[in-house]
C-alpha positions in Angstrom: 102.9 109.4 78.5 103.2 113.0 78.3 100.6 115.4 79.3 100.4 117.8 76.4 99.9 116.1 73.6 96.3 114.5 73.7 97.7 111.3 73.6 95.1 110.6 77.0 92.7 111.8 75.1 92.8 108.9 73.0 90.1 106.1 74.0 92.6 103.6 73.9 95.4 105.3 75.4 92.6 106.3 78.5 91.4 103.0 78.8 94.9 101.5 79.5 95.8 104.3 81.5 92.6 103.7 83.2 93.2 99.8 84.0 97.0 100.4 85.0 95.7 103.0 88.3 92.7 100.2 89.1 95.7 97.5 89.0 97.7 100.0 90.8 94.8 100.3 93.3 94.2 96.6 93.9 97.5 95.9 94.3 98.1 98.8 96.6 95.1 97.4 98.8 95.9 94.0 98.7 99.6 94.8 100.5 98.0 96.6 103.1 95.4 94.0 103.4 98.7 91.8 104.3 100.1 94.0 106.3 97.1 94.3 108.4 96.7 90.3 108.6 94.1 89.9 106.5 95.3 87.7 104.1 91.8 86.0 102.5 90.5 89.6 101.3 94.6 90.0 99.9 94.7 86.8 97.9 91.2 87.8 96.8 92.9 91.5 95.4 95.9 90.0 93.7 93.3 87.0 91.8 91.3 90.3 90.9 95.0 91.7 89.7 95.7 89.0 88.1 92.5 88.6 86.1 92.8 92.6 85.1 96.2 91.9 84.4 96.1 89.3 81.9 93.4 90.7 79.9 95.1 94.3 80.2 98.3 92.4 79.2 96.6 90.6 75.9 95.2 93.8 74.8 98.6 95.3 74.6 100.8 92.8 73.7 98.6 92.1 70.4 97.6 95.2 70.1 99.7 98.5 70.9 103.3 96.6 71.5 102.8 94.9 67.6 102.8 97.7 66.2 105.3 99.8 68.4 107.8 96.6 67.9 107.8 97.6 63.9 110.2 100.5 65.1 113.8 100.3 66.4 113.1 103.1 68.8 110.2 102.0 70.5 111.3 97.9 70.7 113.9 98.7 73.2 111.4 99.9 75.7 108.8 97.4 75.0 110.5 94.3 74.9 111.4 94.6 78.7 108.0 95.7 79.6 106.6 92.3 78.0 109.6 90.5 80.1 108.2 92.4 82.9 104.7 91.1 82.4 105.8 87.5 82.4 107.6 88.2 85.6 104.9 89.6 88.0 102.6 87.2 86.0 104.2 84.0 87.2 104.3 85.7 91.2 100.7 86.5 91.2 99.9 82.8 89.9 102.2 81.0 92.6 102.1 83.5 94.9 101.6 82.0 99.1 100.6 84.7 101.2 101.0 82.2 104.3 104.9 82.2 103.0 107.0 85.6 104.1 109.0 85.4 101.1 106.2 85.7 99.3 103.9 88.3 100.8 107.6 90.0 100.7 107.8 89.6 97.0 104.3 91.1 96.9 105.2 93.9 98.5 108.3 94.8 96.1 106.3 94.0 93.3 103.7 96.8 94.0 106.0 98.9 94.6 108.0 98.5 91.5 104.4 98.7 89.5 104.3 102.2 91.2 107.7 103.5 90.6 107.5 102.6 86.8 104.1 103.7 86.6 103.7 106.9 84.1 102.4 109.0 86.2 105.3 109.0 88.7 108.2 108.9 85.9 106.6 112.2 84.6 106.6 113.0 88.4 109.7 112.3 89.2 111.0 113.7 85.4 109.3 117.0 86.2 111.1 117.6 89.1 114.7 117.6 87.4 115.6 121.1 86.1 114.8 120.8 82.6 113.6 124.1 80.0 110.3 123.5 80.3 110.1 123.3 84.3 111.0 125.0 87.4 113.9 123.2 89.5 112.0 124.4 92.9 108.4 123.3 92.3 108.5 120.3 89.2 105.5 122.7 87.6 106.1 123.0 84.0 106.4 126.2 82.7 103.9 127.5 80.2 104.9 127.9 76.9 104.2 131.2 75.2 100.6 130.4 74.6 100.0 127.7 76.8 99.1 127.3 80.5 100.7 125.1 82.7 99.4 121.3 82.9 98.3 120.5 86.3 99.3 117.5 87.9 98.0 114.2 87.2 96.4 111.7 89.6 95.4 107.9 89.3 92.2 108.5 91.0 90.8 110.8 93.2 92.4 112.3 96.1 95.6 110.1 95.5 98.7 111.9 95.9 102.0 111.6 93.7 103.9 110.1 96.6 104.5 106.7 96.8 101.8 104.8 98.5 102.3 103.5 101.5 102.9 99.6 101.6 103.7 99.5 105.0 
């Protein structure tokens, strides 16, 4: 999602932006709820996940993707994201936090949910040189006419850096 267009502005476009950083944040929690031990209140995170998942999942799969699938340009990128679903679904329904290889598997998951999250590709984007942005700071530049758009957060008083799963 870019962040000039209004497209966040749009209720439904905010509401799944919305339930992808409190996924995100469960997720986030529920790793270092592992990594401290605590393994009931982390199974109880990723069955909360799950649960926001699948709805979240549902909404867009039957919803937004339909219609984004009608065009050639968009079905490339949605296709895999749908494969993707399946995927993290099928881990956070047999997942066995008793098991390394899982809690491991938990840990990688998260973190891929964060690096393809919006939010951090625009990050991450930003900081290339490009025309509209500086190759020292990843601020865009301001248009003639514009201001520059400050950076986004998933919630308050997050940072764009990769959380901590350790």
């Amino acid at each position: 999602m870019c962040q000039y267009c209004g497209c966040r502005d749009l209720p439904l476009i905010r509401d799944y932006i919305a339930e992808h950083a409190h996924v995100l944040n469960l997720g986030g929690e529920a790793v270092r709820r592992i990594d401290r031990g605590d393994l009931d209140t982390a199974r109880r995170l990723l069955a909360e996940m799950a649960q926001e998942l699948e709805t979240h999942w549902r909404g867009e799969e039957h919803g937004l993707f339909k219609v984004l699938l009608r065009e050639d340009l968009f079905a490339e990128h949605i296709e895999p994201l749908i494969r993707e679903h399946r995927e993290l679904a099928r881990l956070l329904a047999s997942v066995d936090l008793a098991r390394d290889a899982d809690r491991q598997a938990v840990r990688v998951a998260v973190g891929d949910l964060w690096e393809r999250t919006p939010a951090r590709r625009r990050t991450a984007s930003s900081r290339r040189r490009s025309p509209n942005s500086t190759a020292t700071t990843g601020t865009p530049r301001s248009r003639p006419g514009t201001r520059p758009i400050p950076t986004a957060r998933w919630s308050s008083g997050a940072s764009d850096e990769r959380p901590s799963l350790r």
